[in-house]
Short mmCIF file of C-alpha atoms and ligand atoms in Angstrom, two decimals:
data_model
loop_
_atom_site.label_atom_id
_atom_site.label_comp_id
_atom_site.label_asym_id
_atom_site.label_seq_id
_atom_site.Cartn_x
_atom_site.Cartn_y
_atom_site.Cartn_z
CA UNK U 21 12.79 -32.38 -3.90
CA UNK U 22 15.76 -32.23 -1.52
CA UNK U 23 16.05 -33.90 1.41
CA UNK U 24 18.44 -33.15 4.45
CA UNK U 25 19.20 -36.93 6.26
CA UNK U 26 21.27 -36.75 9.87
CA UNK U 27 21.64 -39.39 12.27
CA UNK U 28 23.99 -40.81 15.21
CA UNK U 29 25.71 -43.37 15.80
CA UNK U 30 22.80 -45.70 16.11
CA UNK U 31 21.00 -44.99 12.93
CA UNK U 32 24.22 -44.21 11.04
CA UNK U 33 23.88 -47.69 9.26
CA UNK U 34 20.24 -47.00 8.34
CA UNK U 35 20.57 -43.47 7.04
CA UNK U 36 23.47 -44.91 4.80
CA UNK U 37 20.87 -46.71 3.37
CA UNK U 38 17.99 -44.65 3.07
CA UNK U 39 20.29 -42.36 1.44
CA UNK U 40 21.04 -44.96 -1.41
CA UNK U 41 17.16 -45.71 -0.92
CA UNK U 42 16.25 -42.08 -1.88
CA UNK U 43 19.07 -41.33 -4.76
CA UNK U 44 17.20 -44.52 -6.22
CA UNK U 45 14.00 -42.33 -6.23
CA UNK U 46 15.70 -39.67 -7.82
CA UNK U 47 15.37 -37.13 -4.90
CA UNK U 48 18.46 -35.22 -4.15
CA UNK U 49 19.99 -35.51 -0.84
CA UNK U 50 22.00 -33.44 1.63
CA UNK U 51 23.63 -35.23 4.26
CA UNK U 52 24.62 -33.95 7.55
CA UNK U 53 26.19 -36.87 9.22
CA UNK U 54 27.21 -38.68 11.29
CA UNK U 55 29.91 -39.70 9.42
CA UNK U 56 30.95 -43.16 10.79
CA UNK U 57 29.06 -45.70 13.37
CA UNK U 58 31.77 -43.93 16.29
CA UNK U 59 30.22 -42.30 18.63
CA UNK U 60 28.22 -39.05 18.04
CA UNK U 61 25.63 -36.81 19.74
CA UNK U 62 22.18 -36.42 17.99
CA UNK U 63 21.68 -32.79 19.10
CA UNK U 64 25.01 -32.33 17.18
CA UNK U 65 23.51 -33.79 13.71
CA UNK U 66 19.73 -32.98 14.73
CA UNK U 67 19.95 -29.36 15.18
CA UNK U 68 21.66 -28.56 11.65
CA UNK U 69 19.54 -30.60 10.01
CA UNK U 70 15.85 -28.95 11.91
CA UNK U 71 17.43 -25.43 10.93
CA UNK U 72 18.12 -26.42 7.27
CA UNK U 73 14.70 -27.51 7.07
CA UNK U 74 12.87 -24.67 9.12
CA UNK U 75 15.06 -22.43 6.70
CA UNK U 76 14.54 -23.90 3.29
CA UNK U 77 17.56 -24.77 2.79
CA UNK U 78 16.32 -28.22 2.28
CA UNK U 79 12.43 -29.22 1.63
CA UNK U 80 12.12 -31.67 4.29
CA UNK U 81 14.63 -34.17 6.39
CA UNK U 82 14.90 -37.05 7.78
CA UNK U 83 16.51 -37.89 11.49
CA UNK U 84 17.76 -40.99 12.81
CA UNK U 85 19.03 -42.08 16.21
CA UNK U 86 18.20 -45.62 18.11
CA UNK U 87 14.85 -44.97 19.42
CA UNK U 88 14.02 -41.80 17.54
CA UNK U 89 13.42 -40.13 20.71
CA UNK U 90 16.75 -37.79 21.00
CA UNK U 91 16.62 -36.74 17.30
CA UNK U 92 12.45 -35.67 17.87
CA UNK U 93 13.40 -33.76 21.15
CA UNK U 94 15.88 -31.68 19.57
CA UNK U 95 14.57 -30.99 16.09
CA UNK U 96 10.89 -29.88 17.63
CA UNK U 97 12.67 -27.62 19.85
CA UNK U 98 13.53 -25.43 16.20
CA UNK U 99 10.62 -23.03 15.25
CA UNK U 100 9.36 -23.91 12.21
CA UNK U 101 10.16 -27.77 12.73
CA UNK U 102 7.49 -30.10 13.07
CA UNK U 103 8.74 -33.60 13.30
CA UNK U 104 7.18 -36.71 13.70
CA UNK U 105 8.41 -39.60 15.35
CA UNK U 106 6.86 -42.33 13.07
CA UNK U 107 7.11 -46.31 13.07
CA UNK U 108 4.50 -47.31 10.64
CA UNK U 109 3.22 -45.94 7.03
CA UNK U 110 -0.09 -44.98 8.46
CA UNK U 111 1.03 -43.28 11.01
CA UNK U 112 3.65 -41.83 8.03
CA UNK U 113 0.64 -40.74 6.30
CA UNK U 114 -0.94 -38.62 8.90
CA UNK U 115 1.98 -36.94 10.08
CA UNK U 116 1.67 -35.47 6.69
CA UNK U 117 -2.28 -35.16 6.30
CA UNK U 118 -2.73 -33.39 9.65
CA UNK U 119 0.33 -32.15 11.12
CA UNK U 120 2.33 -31.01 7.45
CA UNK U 121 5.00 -32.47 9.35
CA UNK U 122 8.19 -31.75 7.71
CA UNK U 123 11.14 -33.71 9.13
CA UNK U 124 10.97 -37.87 9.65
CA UNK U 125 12.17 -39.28 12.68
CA UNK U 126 13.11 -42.96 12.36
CA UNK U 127 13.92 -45.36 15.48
CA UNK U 128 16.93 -47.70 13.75
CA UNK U 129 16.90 -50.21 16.90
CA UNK U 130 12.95 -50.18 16.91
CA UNK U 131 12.58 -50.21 13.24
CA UNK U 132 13.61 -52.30 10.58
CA UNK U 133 15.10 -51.33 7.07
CA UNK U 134 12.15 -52.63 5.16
CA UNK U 135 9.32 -50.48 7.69
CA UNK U 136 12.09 -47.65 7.41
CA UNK U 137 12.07 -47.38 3.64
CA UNK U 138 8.38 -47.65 3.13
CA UNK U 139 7.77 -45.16 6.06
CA UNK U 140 10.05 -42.94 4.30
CA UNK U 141 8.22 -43.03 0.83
CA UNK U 142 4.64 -42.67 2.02
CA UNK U 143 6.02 -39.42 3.81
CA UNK U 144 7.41 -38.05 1.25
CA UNK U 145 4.38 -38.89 -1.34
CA UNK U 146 1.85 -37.68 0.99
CA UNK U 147 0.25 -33.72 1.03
CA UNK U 148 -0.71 -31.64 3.96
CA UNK U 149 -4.52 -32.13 3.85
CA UNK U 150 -5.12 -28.54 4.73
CA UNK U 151 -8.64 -27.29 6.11
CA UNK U 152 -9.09 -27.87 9.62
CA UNK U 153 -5.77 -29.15 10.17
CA UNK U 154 -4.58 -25.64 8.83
CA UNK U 155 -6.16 -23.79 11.43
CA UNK U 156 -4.37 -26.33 14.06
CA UNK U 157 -1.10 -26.03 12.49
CA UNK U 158 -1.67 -22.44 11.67
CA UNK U 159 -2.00 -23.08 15.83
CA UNK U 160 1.38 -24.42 16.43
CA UNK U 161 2.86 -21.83 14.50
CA UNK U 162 1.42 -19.28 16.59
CA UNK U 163 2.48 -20.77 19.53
CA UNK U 164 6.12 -20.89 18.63
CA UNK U 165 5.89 -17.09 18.61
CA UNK U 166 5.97 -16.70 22.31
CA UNK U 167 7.55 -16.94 25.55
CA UNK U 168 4.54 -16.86 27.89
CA UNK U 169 0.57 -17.53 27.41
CA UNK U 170 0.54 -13.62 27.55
CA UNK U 171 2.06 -13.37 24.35
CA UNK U 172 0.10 -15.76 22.91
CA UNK U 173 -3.25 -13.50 23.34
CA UNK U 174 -1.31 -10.81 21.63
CA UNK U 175 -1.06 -12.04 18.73
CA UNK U 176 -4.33 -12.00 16.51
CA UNK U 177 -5.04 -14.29 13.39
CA UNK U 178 -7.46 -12.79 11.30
CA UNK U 179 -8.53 -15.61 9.00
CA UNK U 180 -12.15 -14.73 8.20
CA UNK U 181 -12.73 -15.95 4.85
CA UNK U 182 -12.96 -13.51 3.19
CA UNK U 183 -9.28 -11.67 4.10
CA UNK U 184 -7.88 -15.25 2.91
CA UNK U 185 -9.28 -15.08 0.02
CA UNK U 186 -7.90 -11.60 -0.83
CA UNK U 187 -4.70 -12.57 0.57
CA UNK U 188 -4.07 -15.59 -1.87
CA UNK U 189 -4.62 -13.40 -5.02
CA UNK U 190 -2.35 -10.33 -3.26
CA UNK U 191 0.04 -13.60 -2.93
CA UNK U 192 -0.13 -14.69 -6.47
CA UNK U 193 3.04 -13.08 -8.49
CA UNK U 194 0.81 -13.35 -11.52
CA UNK U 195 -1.20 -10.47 -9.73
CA UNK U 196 -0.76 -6.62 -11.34
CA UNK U 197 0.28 -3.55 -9.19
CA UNK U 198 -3.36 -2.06 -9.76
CA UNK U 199 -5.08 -5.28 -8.40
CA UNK U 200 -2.70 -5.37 -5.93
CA UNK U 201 -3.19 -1.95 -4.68
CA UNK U 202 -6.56 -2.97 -4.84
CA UNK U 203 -6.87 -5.82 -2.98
CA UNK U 204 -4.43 -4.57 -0.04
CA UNK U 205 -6.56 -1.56 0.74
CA UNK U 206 -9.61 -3.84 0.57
CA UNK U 207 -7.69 -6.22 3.29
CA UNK U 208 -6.74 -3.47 4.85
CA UNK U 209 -10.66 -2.39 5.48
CA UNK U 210 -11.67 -5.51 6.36
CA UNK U 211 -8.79 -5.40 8.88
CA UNK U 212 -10.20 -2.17 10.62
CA UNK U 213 -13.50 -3.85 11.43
CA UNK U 214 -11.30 -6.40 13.65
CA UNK U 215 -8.67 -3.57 14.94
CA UNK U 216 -11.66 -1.59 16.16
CA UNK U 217 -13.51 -4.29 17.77
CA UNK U 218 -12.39 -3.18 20.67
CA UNK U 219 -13.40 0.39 20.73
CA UNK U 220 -15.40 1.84 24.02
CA UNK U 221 -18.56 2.83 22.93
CA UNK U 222 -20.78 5.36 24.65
CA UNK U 223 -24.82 5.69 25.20
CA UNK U 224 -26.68 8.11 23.25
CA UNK U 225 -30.43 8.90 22.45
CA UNK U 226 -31.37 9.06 18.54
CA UNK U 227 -34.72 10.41 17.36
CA UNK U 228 -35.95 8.04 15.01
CA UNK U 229 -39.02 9.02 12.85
CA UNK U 230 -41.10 6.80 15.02
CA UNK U 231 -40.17 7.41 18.72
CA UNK U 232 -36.57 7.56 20.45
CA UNK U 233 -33.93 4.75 20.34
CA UNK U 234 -31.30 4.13 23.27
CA UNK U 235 -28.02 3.95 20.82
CA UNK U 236 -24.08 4.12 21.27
CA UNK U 237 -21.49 5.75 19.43
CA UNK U 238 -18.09 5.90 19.86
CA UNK U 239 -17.01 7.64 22.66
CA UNK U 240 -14.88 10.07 20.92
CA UNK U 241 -11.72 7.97 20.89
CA UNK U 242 -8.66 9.61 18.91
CA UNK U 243 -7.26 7.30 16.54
CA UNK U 244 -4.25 7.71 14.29
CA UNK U 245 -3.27 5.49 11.81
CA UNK U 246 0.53 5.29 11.30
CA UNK U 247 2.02 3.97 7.95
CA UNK U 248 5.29 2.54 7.32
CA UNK U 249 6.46 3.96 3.98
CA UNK U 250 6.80 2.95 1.71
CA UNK U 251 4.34 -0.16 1.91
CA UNK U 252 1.79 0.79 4.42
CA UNK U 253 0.60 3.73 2.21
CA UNK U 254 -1.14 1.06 0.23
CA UNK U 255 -3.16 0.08 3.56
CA UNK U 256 -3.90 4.08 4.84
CA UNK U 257 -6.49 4.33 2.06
CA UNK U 258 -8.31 1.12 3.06
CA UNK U 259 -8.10 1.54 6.80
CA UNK U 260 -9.86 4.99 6.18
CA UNK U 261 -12.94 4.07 4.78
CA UNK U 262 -13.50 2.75 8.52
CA UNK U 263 -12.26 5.41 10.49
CA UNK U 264 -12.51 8.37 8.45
CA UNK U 265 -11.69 10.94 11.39
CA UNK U 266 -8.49 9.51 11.99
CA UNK U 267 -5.79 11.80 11.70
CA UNK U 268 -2.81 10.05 9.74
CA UNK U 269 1.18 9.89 10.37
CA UNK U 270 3.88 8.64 8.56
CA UNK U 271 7.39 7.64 9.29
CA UNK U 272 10.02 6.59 6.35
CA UNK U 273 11.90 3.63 7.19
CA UNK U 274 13.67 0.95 4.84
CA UNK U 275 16.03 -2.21 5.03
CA UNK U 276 19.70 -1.58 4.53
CA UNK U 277 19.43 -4.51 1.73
CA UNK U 278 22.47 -6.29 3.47
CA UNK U 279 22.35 -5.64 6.90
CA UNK U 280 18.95 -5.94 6.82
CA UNK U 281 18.94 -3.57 9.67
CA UNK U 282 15.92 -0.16 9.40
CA UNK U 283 17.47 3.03 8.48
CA UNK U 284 14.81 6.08 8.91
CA UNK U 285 14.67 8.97 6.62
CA UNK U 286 10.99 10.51 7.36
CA UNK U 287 8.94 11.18 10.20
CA UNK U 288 5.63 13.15 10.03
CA UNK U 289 3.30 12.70 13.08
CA UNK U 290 -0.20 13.86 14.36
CA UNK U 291 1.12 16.53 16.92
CA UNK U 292 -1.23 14.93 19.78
CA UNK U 293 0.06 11.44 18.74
CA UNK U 294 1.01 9.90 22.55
CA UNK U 295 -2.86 10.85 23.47
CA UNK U 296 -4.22 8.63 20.34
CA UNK U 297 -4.59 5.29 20.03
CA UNK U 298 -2.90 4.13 17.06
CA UNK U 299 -2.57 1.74 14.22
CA UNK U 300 0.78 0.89 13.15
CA UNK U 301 0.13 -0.44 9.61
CA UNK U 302 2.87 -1.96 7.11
CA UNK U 303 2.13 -5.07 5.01
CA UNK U 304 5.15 -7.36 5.82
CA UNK U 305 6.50 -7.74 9.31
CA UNK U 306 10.12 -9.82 8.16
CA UNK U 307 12.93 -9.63 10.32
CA UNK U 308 10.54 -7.28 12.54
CA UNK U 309 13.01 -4.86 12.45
CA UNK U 310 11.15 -1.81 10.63
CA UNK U 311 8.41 -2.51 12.78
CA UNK U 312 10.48 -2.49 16.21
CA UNK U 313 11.84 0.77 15.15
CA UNK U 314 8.68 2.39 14.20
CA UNK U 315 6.89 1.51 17.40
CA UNK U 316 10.27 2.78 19.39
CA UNK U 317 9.73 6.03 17.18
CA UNK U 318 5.68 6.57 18.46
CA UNK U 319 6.71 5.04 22.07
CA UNK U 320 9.53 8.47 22.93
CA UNK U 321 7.27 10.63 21.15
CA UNK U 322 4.44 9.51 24.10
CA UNK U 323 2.36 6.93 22.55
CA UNK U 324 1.23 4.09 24.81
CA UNK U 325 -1.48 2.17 23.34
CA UNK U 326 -0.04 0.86 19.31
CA UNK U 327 -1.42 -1.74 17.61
CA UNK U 328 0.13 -3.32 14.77
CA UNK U 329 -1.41 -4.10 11.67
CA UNK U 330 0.57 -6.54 8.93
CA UNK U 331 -0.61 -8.53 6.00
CA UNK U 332 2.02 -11.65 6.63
CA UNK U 333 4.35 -11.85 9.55
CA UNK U 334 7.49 -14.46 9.90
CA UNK U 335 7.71 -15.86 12.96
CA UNK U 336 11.20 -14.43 13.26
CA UNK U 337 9.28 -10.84 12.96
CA UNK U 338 6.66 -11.19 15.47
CA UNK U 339 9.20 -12.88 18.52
CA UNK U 340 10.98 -9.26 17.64
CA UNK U 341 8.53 -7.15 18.45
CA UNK U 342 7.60 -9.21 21.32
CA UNK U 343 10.24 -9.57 22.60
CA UNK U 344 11.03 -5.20 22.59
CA UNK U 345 7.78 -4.23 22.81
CA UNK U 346 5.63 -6.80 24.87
CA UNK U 347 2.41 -4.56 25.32
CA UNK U 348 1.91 -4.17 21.36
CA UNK U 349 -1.00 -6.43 19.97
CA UNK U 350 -0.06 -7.50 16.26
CA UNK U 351 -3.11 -8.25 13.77
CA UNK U 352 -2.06 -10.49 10.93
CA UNK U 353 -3.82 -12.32 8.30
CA UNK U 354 -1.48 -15.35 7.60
CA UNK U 355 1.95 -16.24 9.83
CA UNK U 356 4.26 -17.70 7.53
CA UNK U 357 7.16 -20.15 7.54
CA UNK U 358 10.46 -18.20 8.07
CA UNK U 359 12.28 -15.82 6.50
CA UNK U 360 15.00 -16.37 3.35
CA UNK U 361 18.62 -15.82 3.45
CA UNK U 362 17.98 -12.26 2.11
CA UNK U 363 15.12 -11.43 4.51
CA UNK U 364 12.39 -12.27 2.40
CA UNK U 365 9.21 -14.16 3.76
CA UNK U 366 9.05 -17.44 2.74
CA UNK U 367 6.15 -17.89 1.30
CA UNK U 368 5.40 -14.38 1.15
CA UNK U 369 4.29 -12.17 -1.41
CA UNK U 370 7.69 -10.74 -2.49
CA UNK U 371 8.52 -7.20 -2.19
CA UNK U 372 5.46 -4.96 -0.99
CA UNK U 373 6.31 -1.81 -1.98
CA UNK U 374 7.30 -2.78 -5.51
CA UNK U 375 4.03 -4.56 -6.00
CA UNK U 376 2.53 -1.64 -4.72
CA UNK U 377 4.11 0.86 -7.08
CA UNK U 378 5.35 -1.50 -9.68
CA UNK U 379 9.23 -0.13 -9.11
CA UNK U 380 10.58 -3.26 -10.04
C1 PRP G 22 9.53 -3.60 3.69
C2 PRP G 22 8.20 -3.64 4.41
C3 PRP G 22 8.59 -3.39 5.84
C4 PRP G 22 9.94 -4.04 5.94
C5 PRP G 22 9.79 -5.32 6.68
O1 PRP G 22 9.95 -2.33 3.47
O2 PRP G 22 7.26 -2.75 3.92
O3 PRP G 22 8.67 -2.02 6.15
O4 PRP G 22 10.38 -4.29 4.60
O5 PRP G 22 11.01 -5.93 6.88
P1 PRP G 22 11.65 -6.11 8.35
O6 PRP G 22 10.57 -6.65 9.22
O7 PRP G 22 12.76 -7.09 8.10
O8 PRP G 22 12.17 -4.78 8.81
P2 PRP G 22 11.31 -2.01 2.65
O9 PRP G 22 12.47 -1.96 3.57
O10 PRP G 22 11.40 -2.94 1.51
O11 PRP G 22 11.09 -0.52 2.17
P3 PRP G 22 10.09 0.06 1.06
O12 PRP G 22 8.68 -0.20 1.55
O13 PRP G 22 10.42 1.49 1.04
O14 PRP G 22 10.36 -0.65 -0.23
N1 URA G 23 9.81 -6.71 2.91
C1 URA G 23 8.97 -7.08 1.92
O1 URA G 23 8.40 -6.25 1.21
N2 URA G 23 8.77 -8.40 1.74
C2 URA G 23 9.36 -9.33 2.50
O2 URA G 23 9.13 -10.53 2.29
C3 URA G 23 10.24 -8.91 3.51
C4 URA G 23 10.44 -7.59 3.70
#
């Protein structure tokens, strides 16, 4: 475990010694100042260490300052941070149970050494509980995503059980290209049923064998589903078995590997597509650049009303979209942590389209 430590002036003393505390436990430690007990400014220490934690460059941290209160401002104003203000080991201990807090905020002039080192410990021992307090922190996550409570009802969690379930083995590395292909177009089907929820449905008559039933069918909505290649061909297949008069497009784009910015190469499009609503499907939504583009692509060729359909979205990906294309709902089954220094979602599932196709 690795541990990023900051503090200020104040709790400079106290972080020396939590430091020495902690190499005595055998957990490595990264620290980000201050320095000295001279004066220095907790957003100045705080922030660096909230972004090495929200970006893995460190496991979790620990922030000092006098009454703790600067250091939490600043580091729960980084997405991805949750940090707890804590001045007792039970309270420790549920910061971790319920709120998978990840960064320790100590008081040093409210808080004494001994309470401070103990505090520490039981944090660091203790597990996210999971279950309910998932779904809350799942929650927070969400809510990080966006600027305005609009936003927030644009972004839709699909955790029925049964898409989780799929979604852990898709996860698993251990997991084979066939039962990944598998298990994506499965996801992918369940996915439609939510997508469509929406659908208008008109009234019909049906003669049953017994008499006549008031009924409604859809009222002959165009839909087009829209993959991202290479990935979202492994979710056409799926979303088909649901809506098996949709006409289908495609548009090539990939990552330049170090810009990370989407270069297109393909574009093959129902010719009615700005009269259809469509489904923008690609597994990953990462930096949310691919996925900006793409909808940019559908928007000048007259599409108004896109959807967009991903497997696991970084929080970095979804405030992209949102922030260039406001009106888009995005469907996801899991929102992870953040993204890696080579644009990879942390936790993830690695590469799609080489699980897919088993290219690497
Ligand atoms: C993957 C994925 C998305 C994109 C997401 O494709 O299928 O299209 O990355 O990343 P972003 O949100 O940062 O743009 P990739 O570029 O690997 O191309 P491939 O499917 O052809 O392998
Ligand atoms: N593309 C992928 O396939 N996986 C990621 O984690 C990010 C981009």
């Amino acid at each position: 475990m690795k541990i990023g430590i900051g503090s200020d002036h104040a709790g400079f003393e106290m972080k020396e010694s939590l430091k020495a505390y902690l190499g005595s436990l055998g957990i490595e430690v990264l620290d980000f100042g201050a320095e000295s007990a001279e004066a220095a400014d907790y957003p100045d220490i705080g922030y660096p260490v909230a972004k090495a934690v929200a970006g893995s460059k460190v496991d979790m941290g620990v922030l000092i300052c006098g009454s703790g209160i600067g250091m939490s401002i600043v580091a729960n104003k980084v997405p991805g941070v949750r940090a707890a203000l804590v001045g007792n080991p039970e309270v420790a201990r549920l910061s971790r149970e319920h709120n998978n807090a990840n960064i320790l905020v100590l008081g040093a002039r409210v808080t004494s050494l001994d309470d401070a080192k103990t505090i520490t410990k039981v944090f660091l021992e203790t597990g996210f509980a999971g279950g309910r307090h998932k779904r809350r922190v799942d929650k927070i996550v969400m809510g990080e995503t966006r600027k305005e409570e609009a936003c927030m009802s644009k972004v839709h969690l699909i955790d029925h059980p049964l898409i989780q379930h799929k979604l852990s083995l898709v996860r698993d590395k251990n997991t084979g290209s066939k039962d990944f292909r598998d298990l994506v177009a499965e996801i992918s089907t369940l996915m439609a049923y939510e997508v469509t929820r929406d659908l208008p449905l008109e009234k019909i008559q049906v003669e049953t064998p017994i008499g006549t039933a008031d009924a409604q069918v859809i009222s002959g909505k165009k839909v087009g589903i829209i993959a991202v290649l290479r990935a979202g061909l492994g979710m056409i297949e799926g979303m088909l078995r649901l809506i098996p008069t949709a006409k289908v497009g495609h548009i090539g784009i990939y990552r330049d590997p170090d810009t990370l910015q989407p270069i297109d190469y393909y574009c093959k499009l129902p010719p009615d597509v700005g009269e259809r609503d469509l489904i923008l499907v690609d597994p990953m939504l990462a930096t949310g650049g691919s996925a900006t583009s793409a909808i940019r692509f559908l928007k000048d060729r007259g599409a108004t009303n896109i959807k967009l359909v991903v497997l696991v979205a970084a929080p970095e990906g979804i405030k992209m979209v949102q922030d260039n294309h406001p009106d888009v709902d995005i469907y996801t089954a899991a929102i992870d942590k953040c993204l890696n220094s080579h644009g990879y979602i942390v936790p993830g599932l690695g590469d799609a389209g080489d699980r897919l196709f088993g290219t690497k």
